[in-house]
């Protein structure tokens, strides 16, 4: 302790501790280490092929060009891949938001036999690896005639166990008196679900929507198994195909990866506060 009463671990007039400053610097160093490769990838998408493979790598492109993007969108159906991913991910997200919120409402506000057992069975399915069910799922989709279709990309993922868990935990924190008041006034269950439960669950729905959209956008394994038509490829499958067919064109591969990553990072950055709020409020009673 100094003569003026200030601890050696306290700097300035505030309560900023030495440990907090060190922790902040460490976290900034870690963030920079993770962010610099991404910056290099984005800037490299504007470099010509020769500059990317130069023995003296550069961060900022010397020969700035948008030729990589025009090649991907002009000579290759990369814009179609982007739209396919956006459409499939949006539909999967909307369907899962509906099924998860509806099931969450049922498990949170209804009492019926074996409710907890059924809920635990649904939750336990999260522990089953996708590799275990992928072959039966593939044969089922093939029997239904959904190979090489958009339905084949959407139907197997219309219900999500994590989504049901998240919405059930959140909706349990909504006072039951609101539901009972609606029932006393003669409102139907779907009216209560649509007019009371959903508006009060927007934070959880937003967080779940971002999680599901990111997961669906980055999905590669399932589209790779059921899609063989070029026009139906999603963006991750298109990038993987690009890496296989144009392995020597690293400029196109880097540009394709940039197209696939940037929209997701923008979405995540815009929704970070909503995600944190929705997850933090989940389970509060």
CSV table of C-alpha atoms in Angstrom, one decimal:
chain,number,residue,atom,x,y,z
A,1,UNK,CA,0.0,0.0,0.0
A,2,UNK,CA,1.4,3.4,-1.0
A,3,UNK,CA,1.4,6.4,1.3
A,4,UNK,CA,-1.6,7.9,-0.5
A,5,UNK,CA,-3.6,4.8,0.1
A,6,UNK,CA,-3.6,3.5,-3.5
A,7,UNK,CA,-2.8,-0.2,-3.9
A,8,UNK,CA,0.0,-1.1,-6.2
A,9,UNK,CA,-2.5,-3.2,-8.1
A,10,UNK,CA,-4.8,-0.3,-8.7
A,11,UNK,CA,-4.1,2.2,-11.4
A,12,UNK,CA,-5.5,5.7,-11.8
A,13,UNK,CA,-8.4,7.1,-9.9
A,14,UNK,CA,-10.8,4.4,-10.8
A,15,UNK,CA,-11.1,0.8,-9.8
A,16,UNK,CA,-9.2,-0.7,-12.8
A,17,UNK,CA,-7.0,-3.5,-11.3
A,18,UNK,CA,-3.7,-4.6,-12.7
A,19,UNK,CA,-5.0,-8.1,-13.2
A,20,UNK,CA,-7.9,-6.8,-15.3
A,21,UNK,CA,-5.5,-4.8,-17.6
A,22,UNK,CA,-3.3,-7.9,-18.1
A,23,UNK,CA,-6.4,-10.1,-18.8
A,24,UNK,CA,-7.7,-7.5,-21.3
A,25,UNK,CA,-4.3,-7.4,-23.1
A,26,UNK,CA,-4.1,-11.2,-23.2
A,27,UNK,CA,-7.7,-11.4,-24.6
A,28,UNK,CA,-6.8,-8.8,-27.2
A,29,UNK,CA,-3.7,-10.7,-28.2
A,30,UNK,CA,-5.8,-13.9,-28.6
A,31,UNK,CA,-8.5,-12.1,-30.6
A,32,UNK,CA,-5.8,-10.6,-32.9
A,33,UNK,CA,-4.3,-14.0,-33.4
A,34,UNK,CA,-7.7,-15.4,-34.5
A,35,UNK,CA,-8.7,-12.3,-36.5
A,36,UNK,CA,-5.5,-11.7,-38.5
A,37,UNK,CA,-5.9,-14.9,-40.7
A,38,UNK,CA,-9.4,-13.9,-41.5
A,39,UNK,CA,-8.3,-10.4,-42.5
A,40,UNK,CA,-5.6,-12.0,-44.7
A,41,UNK,CA,-8.2,-14.2,-46.3
A,42,UNK,CA,-10.5,-11.4,-47.1
A,43,UNK,CA,-7.7,-9.2,-48.5
A,44,UNK,CA,-6.3,-12.1,-50.5
A,45,UNK,CA,-9.6,-12.5,-52.3
A,46,UNK,CA,-8.7,-9.2,-54.0
A,47,UNK,CA,-5.2,-10.3,-55.0
A,48,UNK,CA,-4.2,-11.9,-58.3
A,49,UNK,CA,-3.1,-15.5,-58.3
A,50,UNK,CA,0.6,-14.7,-58.6
A,51,UNK,CA,0.6,-12.3,-55.6
A,52,UNK,CA,-1.0,-14.9,-53.3
A,53,UNK,CA,1.7,-17.4,-54.2
A,54,UNK,CA,4.5,-14.9,-53.9
A,55,UNK,CA,7.5,-15.8,-51.7
A,56,UNK,CA,7.1,-12.4,-50.1
A,57,UNK,CA,3.5,-12.5,-48.8
A,58,UNK,CA,1.7,-9.2,-48.5
A,59,UNK,CA,-1.2,-8.3,-46.3
A,60,UNK,CA,-2.6,-5.4,-48.4
A,61,UNK,CA,-3.1,-6.4,-52.1
A,62,UNK,CA,-0.6,-4.6,-54.4
A,63,UNK,CA,-2.5,-5.6,-57.5
A,64,UNK,CA,-6.0,-4.9,-56.3
A,65,UNK,CA,-8.6,-6.8,-58.5
A,66,UNK,CA,-12.2,-8.0,-58.3
A,67,UNK,CA,-11.5,-10.6,-61.0
A,68,UNK,CA,-11.8,-13.5,-58.6
A,69,UNK,CA,-15.3,-12.5,-57.7
A,70,UNK,CA,-16.4,-12.0,-61.4
A,71,UNK,CA,-15.0,-15.4,-62.2
A,72,UNK,CA,-16.9,-17.1,-59.5
A,73,UNK,CA,-20.2,-15.4,-60.2
A,74,UNK,CA,-19.8,-15.3,-64.0
A,75,UNK,CA,-18.1,-18.5,-65.1
A,76,UNK,CA,-19.2,-20.6,-62.2
A,77,UNK,CA,-22.8,-20.7,-60.7
A,78,UNK,CA,-21.5,-19.4,-57.3
A,79,UNK,CA,-24.3,-16.9,-57.0
A,80,UNK,CA,-26.8,-19.8,-57.3
A,81,UNK,CA,-24.9,-21.7,-54.5
A,82,UNK,CA,-25.2,-18.6,-52.3
A,83,UNK,CA,-29.0,-18.3,-53.0
A,84,UNK,CA,-29.5,-22.0,-52.4
A,85,UNK,CA,-27.8,-21.7,-49.0
A,86,UNK,CA,-29.7,-18.6,-48.1
A,87,UNK,CA,-33.0,-20.1,-49.0
A,88,UNK,CA,-32.5,-23.5,-47.4
A,89,UNK,CA,-31.0,-22.0,-44.2
A,90,UNK,CA,-33.9,-19.5,-44.0
A,91,UNK,CA,-36.6,-22.2,-44.4
A,92,UNK,CA,-34.9,-24.6,-41.9
A,93,UNK,CA,-34.6,-21.7,-39.4
A,94,UNK,CA,-38.2,-20.7,-39.7
A,95,UNK,CA,-39.5,-24.2,-39.4
A,96,UNK,CA,-37.3,-25.0,-36.4
A,97,UNK,CA,-38.4,-21.8,-34.7
A,98,UNK,CA,-42.0,-22.9,-35.1
A,99,UNK,CA,-41.6,-26.5,-34.0
A,100,UNK,CA,-39.3,-25.6,-31.1
A,101,UNK,CA,-41.5,-22.8,-29.8
A,102,UNK,CA,-44.6,-24.9,-30.1
A,103,UNK,CA,-43.1,-27.9,-28.4
A,104,UNK,CA,-41.5,-25.6,-25.8
A,105,UNK,CA,-44.9,-24.2,-25.0
A,106,UNK,CA,-46.4,-27.6,-24.6
A,107,UNK,CA,-43.7,-28.9,-22.3
A,108,UNK,CA,-43.6,-25.7,-20.3
A,109,UNK,CA,-47.3,-25.0,-19.7
A,110,UNK,CA,-49.1,-28.3,-20.1
A,111,UNK,CA,-49.3,-31.2,-17.7
A,112,UNK,CA,-49.7,-34.7,-19.1
A,113,UNK,CA,-48.6,-38.2,-18.5
A,114,UNK,CA,-44.9,-39.0,-18.9
A,115,UNK,CA,-44.1,-35.4,-19.8
A,116,UNK,CA,-40.7,-35.4,-18.2
A,117,UNK,CA,-39.9,-38.8,-19.6
A,118,UNK,CA,-40.7,-37.7,-23.2
A,119,UNK,CA,-38.8,-34.5,-22.7
A,120,UNK,CA,-35.7,-36.3,-21.4
A,121,UNK,CA,-35.9,-38.7,-24.4
A,122,UNK,CA,-35.9,-35.8,-26.7
A,123,UNK,CA,-32.9,-34.2,-24.9
A,124,UNK,CA,-31.0,-37.5,-24.9
A,125,UNK,CA,-31.2,-37.6,-28.7
A,126,UNK,CA,-28.7,-34.7,-28.6
A,127,UNK,CA,-26.1,-37.2,-27.4
A,128,UNK,CA,-26.5,-39.4,-30.5
A,129,UNK,CA,-23.9,-38.5,-33.2
A,130,UNK,CA,-25.2,-37.6,-36.6
A,131,UNK,CA,-23.0,-40.4,-38.1
A,132,UNK,CA,-25.1,-43.0,-36.3
A,133,UNK,CA,-28.4,-41.9,-38.0
A,134,UNK,CA,-27.1,-40.6,-41.3
A,135,UNK,CA,-27.4,-43.9,-43.2
A,136,UNK,CA,-31.0,-44.7,-42.0
A,137,UNK,CA,-31.9,-41.0,-42.7
A,138,UNK,CA,-30.4,-41.3,-46.2
A,139,UNK,CA,-32.4,-44.4,-47.1
A,140,UNK,CA,-35.6,-42.8,-45.8
A,141,UNK,CA,-35.1,-39.7,-47.9
A,142,UNK,CA,-34.3,-41.9,-50.9
A,143,UNK,CA,-37.5,-43.9,-50.4
A,144,UNK,CA,-39.4,-40.7,-50.2
A,145,UNK,CA,-37.9,-39.6,-53.5
A,146,UNK,CA,-36.3,-36.5,-52.0
A,147,UNK,CA,-32.7,-37.0,-53.3
A,148,UNK,CA,-31.5,-34.0,-55.3
A,149,UNK,CA,-34.3,-31.9,-54.1
A,150,UNK,CA,-34.6,-28.9,-51.8
A,151,UNK,CA,-37.1,-30.9,-49.6
A,152,UNK,CA,-34.3,-33.4,-48.9
A,153,UNK,CA,-32.2,-30.6,-47.5
A,154,UNK,CA,-35.0,-29.3,-45.3
A,155,UNK,CA,-37.3,-32.1,-44.2
A,156,UNK,CA,-34.8,-34.1,-42.0
A,157,UNK,CA,-34.1,-31.0,-39.9
A,158,UNK,CA,-37.5,-29.7,-39.2
A,159,UNK,CA,-37.3,-30.6,-35.5
A,160,UNK,CA,-34.4,-29.7,-33.3
A,161,UNK,CA,-33.8,-31.1,-29.8
A,162,UNK,CA,-31.7,-28.2,-28.7
A,163,UNK,CA,-34.3,-25.8,-29.9
A,164,UNK,CA,-37.0,-27.6,-27.9
A,165,UNK,CA,-34.9,-27.5,-24.8
A,166,UNK,CA,-34.0,-23.8,-25.1
A,167,UNK,CA,-37.6,-22.7,-25.7
A,168,UNK,CA,-39.0,-24.9,-22.9
A,169,UNK,CA,-36.5,-23.5,-20.4
A,170,UNK,CA,-37.3,-19.9,-21.5
A,171,UNK,CA,-41.1,-20.4,-21.5
A,172,UNK,CA,-41.0,-21.9,-18.0
A,173,UNK,CA,-40.0,-18.4,-16.9
A,174,UNK,CA,-43.1,-16.8,-18.3
A,175,UNK,CA,-45.8,-16.5,-15.6
A,176,UNK,CA,-48.5,-19.2,-15.9
A,177,UNK,CA,-51.0,-16.6,-14.8
A,178,UNK,CA,-50.9,-15.1,-18.2
A,179,UNK,CA,-51.8,-18.4,-19.8
A,180,UNK,CA,-54.5,-19.1,-17.3
A,181,UNK,CA,-56.0,-15.6,-17.9
A,182,UNK,CA,-56.2,-16.3,-21.6
A,183,UNK,CA,-57.9,-19.6,-21.0
A,184,UNK,CA,-60.4,-18.0,-18.6
A,185,UNK,CA,-61.2,-15.4,-21.3
A,186,UNK,CA,-62.0,-18.2,-23.7
A,187,UNK,CA,-58.9,-18.0,-25.8
A,188,UNK,CA,-57.7,-21.1,-27.6
A,189,UNK,CA,-54.3,-22.6,-27.1
A,190,UNK,CA,-53.0,-21.5,-30.5
A,191,UNK,CA,-54.2,-18.0,-29.8
A,192,UNK,CA,-52.3,-18.0,-26.5
A,193,UNK,CA,-49.3,-19.5,-28.2
A,194,UNK,CA,-49.3,-16.9,-31.0
A,195,UNK,CA,-50.4,-13.8,-29.1
A,196,UNK,CA,-48.8,-14.3,-25.6
A,197,UNK,CA,-46.0,-16.9,-25.7
A,198,UNK,CA,-44.3,-15.9,-28.9
A,199,UNK,CA,-44.1,-12.1,-28.2
A,200,UNK,CA,-42.7,-12.8,-24.8
A,201,UNK,CA,-40.1,-15.2,-26.2
A,202,UNK,CA,-38.6,-13.0,-28.9
A,203,UNK,CA,-35.1,-12.9,-27.2
A,204,UNK,CA,-34.9,-16.7,-27.1
A,205,UNK,CA,-36.3,-17.0,-30.6
A,206,UNK,CA,-33.7,-14.6,-31.9
A,207,UNK,CA,-30.9,-16.5,-30.3
A,208,UNK,CA,-32.1,-19.8,-31.5
A,209,UNK,CA,-32.7,-18.5,-35.0
A,210,UNK,CA,-29.0,-17.3,-35.2
A,211,UNK,CA,-27.7,-20.6,-33.9
A,212,UNK,CA,-29.8,-22.6,-36.4
A,213,UNK,CA,-29.1,-20.4,-39.3
A,214,UNK,CA,-25.3,-20.6,-38.7
A,215,UNK,CA,-25.5,-24.4,-38.3
A,216,UNK,CA,-27.6,-24.9,-41.5
A,217,UNK,CA,-25.5,-22.4,-43.5
A,218,UNK,CA,-22.3,-24.3,-42.6
A,219,UNK,CA,-23.8,-27.8,-43.2
A,220,UNK,CA,-21.7,-29.8,-45.7
A,221,UNK,CA,-22.0,-33.5,-44.9
A,222,UNK,CA,-25.7,-33.9,-45.6
A,223,UNK,CA,-25.8,-31.9,-48.8
A,224,UNK,CA,-22.7,-33.8,-50.0
A,225,UNK,CA,-24.6,-37.1,-49.5
A,226,UNK,CA,-27.9,-36.2,-51.2
A,227,UNK,CA,-27.1,-33.6,-53.8
A,228,UNK,CA,-25.4,-34.5,-57.1
A,229,UNK,CA,-26.9,-31.8,-59.3
A,230,UNK,CA,-24.8,-28.7,-59.6
A,231,UNK,CA,-27.8,-26.3,-59.6
A,232,UNK,CA,-28.9,-27.5,-56.1
A,233,UNK,CA,-25.5,-27.3,-54.4
A,234,UNK,CA,-25.3,-25.2,-51.3
A,235,UNK,CA,-22.5,-22.8,-50.7
A,236,UNK,CA,-20.3,-25.0,-48.5
A,237,UNK,CA,-20.7,-27.8,-51.0
A,238,UNK,CA,-19.9,-25.4,-53.8
A,239,UNK,CA,-16.7,-24.3,-52.0
A,240,UNK,CA,-15.7,-27.9,-51.3
A,241,UNK,CA,-16.3,-28.8,-55.0
A,242,UNK,CA,-14.3,-25.7,-56.0
A,243,UNK,CA,-11.4,-26.9,-53.9
A,244,UNK,CA,-11.6,-30.4,-55.5
A,245,UNK,CA,-11.9,-29.3,-59.1
A,246,UNK,CA,-9.8,-26.1,-59.0
A,247,UNK,CA,-7.2,-27.1,-56.3
A,248,UNK,CA,-4.4,-25.1,-58.0
A,249,UNK,CA,-6.6,-22.0,-58.2
A,250,UNK,CA,-6.0,-20.9,-54.6
A,251,UNK,CA,-7.3,-17.4,-55.5
A,252,UNK,CA,-10.7,-18.8,-56.4
A,253,UNK,CA,-10.8,-21.1,-53.3
A,254,UNK,CA,-9.9,-18.2,-51.0
A,255,UNK,CA,-12.6,-16.0,-52.7
A,256,UNK,CA,-15.2,-18.7,-52.3
A,257,UNK,CA,-14.4,-19.1,-48.7
A,258,UNK,CA,-14.7,-15.4,-48.2
A,259,UNK,CA,-18.1,-15.3,-49.8
A,260,UNK,CA,-19.2,-18.1,-47.5
A,261,UNK,CA,-17.8,-16.6,-44.2
A,262,UNK,CA,-18.4,-12.8,-44.5
A,263,UNK,CA,-22.3,-12.9,-44.4
A,264,UNK,CA,-22.3,-15.1,-41.4
A,265,UNK,CA,-19.8,-13.0,-39.5
A,266,UNK,CA,-21.9,-9.9,-40.3
A,267,UNK,CA,-25.1,-11.6,-39.1
A,268,UNK,CA,-23.4,-12.8,-35.9
A,269,UNK,CA,-21.9,-9.4,-35.2
A,270,UNK,CA,-25.3,-7.7,-35.6
A,271,UNK,CA,-27.1,-10.3,-33.4
A,272,UNK,CA,-24.5,-10.8,-30.7
A,273,UNK,CA,-26.3,-8.7,-28.1
A,274,UNK,CA,-29.6,-10.5,-28.8
A,275,UNK,CA,-27.9,-13.9,-28.5
A,276,UNK,CA,-26.4,-13.1,-25.2
A,277,UNK,CA,-29.7,-11.7,-23.8
A,278,UNK,CA,-31.7,-14.7,-25.0
A,279,UNK,CA,-29.3,-17.2,-23.6
A,280,UNK,CA,-28.9,-15.3,-20.3
A,281,UNK,CA,-32.7,-15.1,-19.8
A,282,UNK,CA,-33.2,-18.8,-20.6
A,283,UNK,CA,-34.1,-20.8,-17.5
A,284,UNK,CA,-34.8,-17.7,-15.3
A,285,UNK,CA,-37.9,-18.2,-13.2
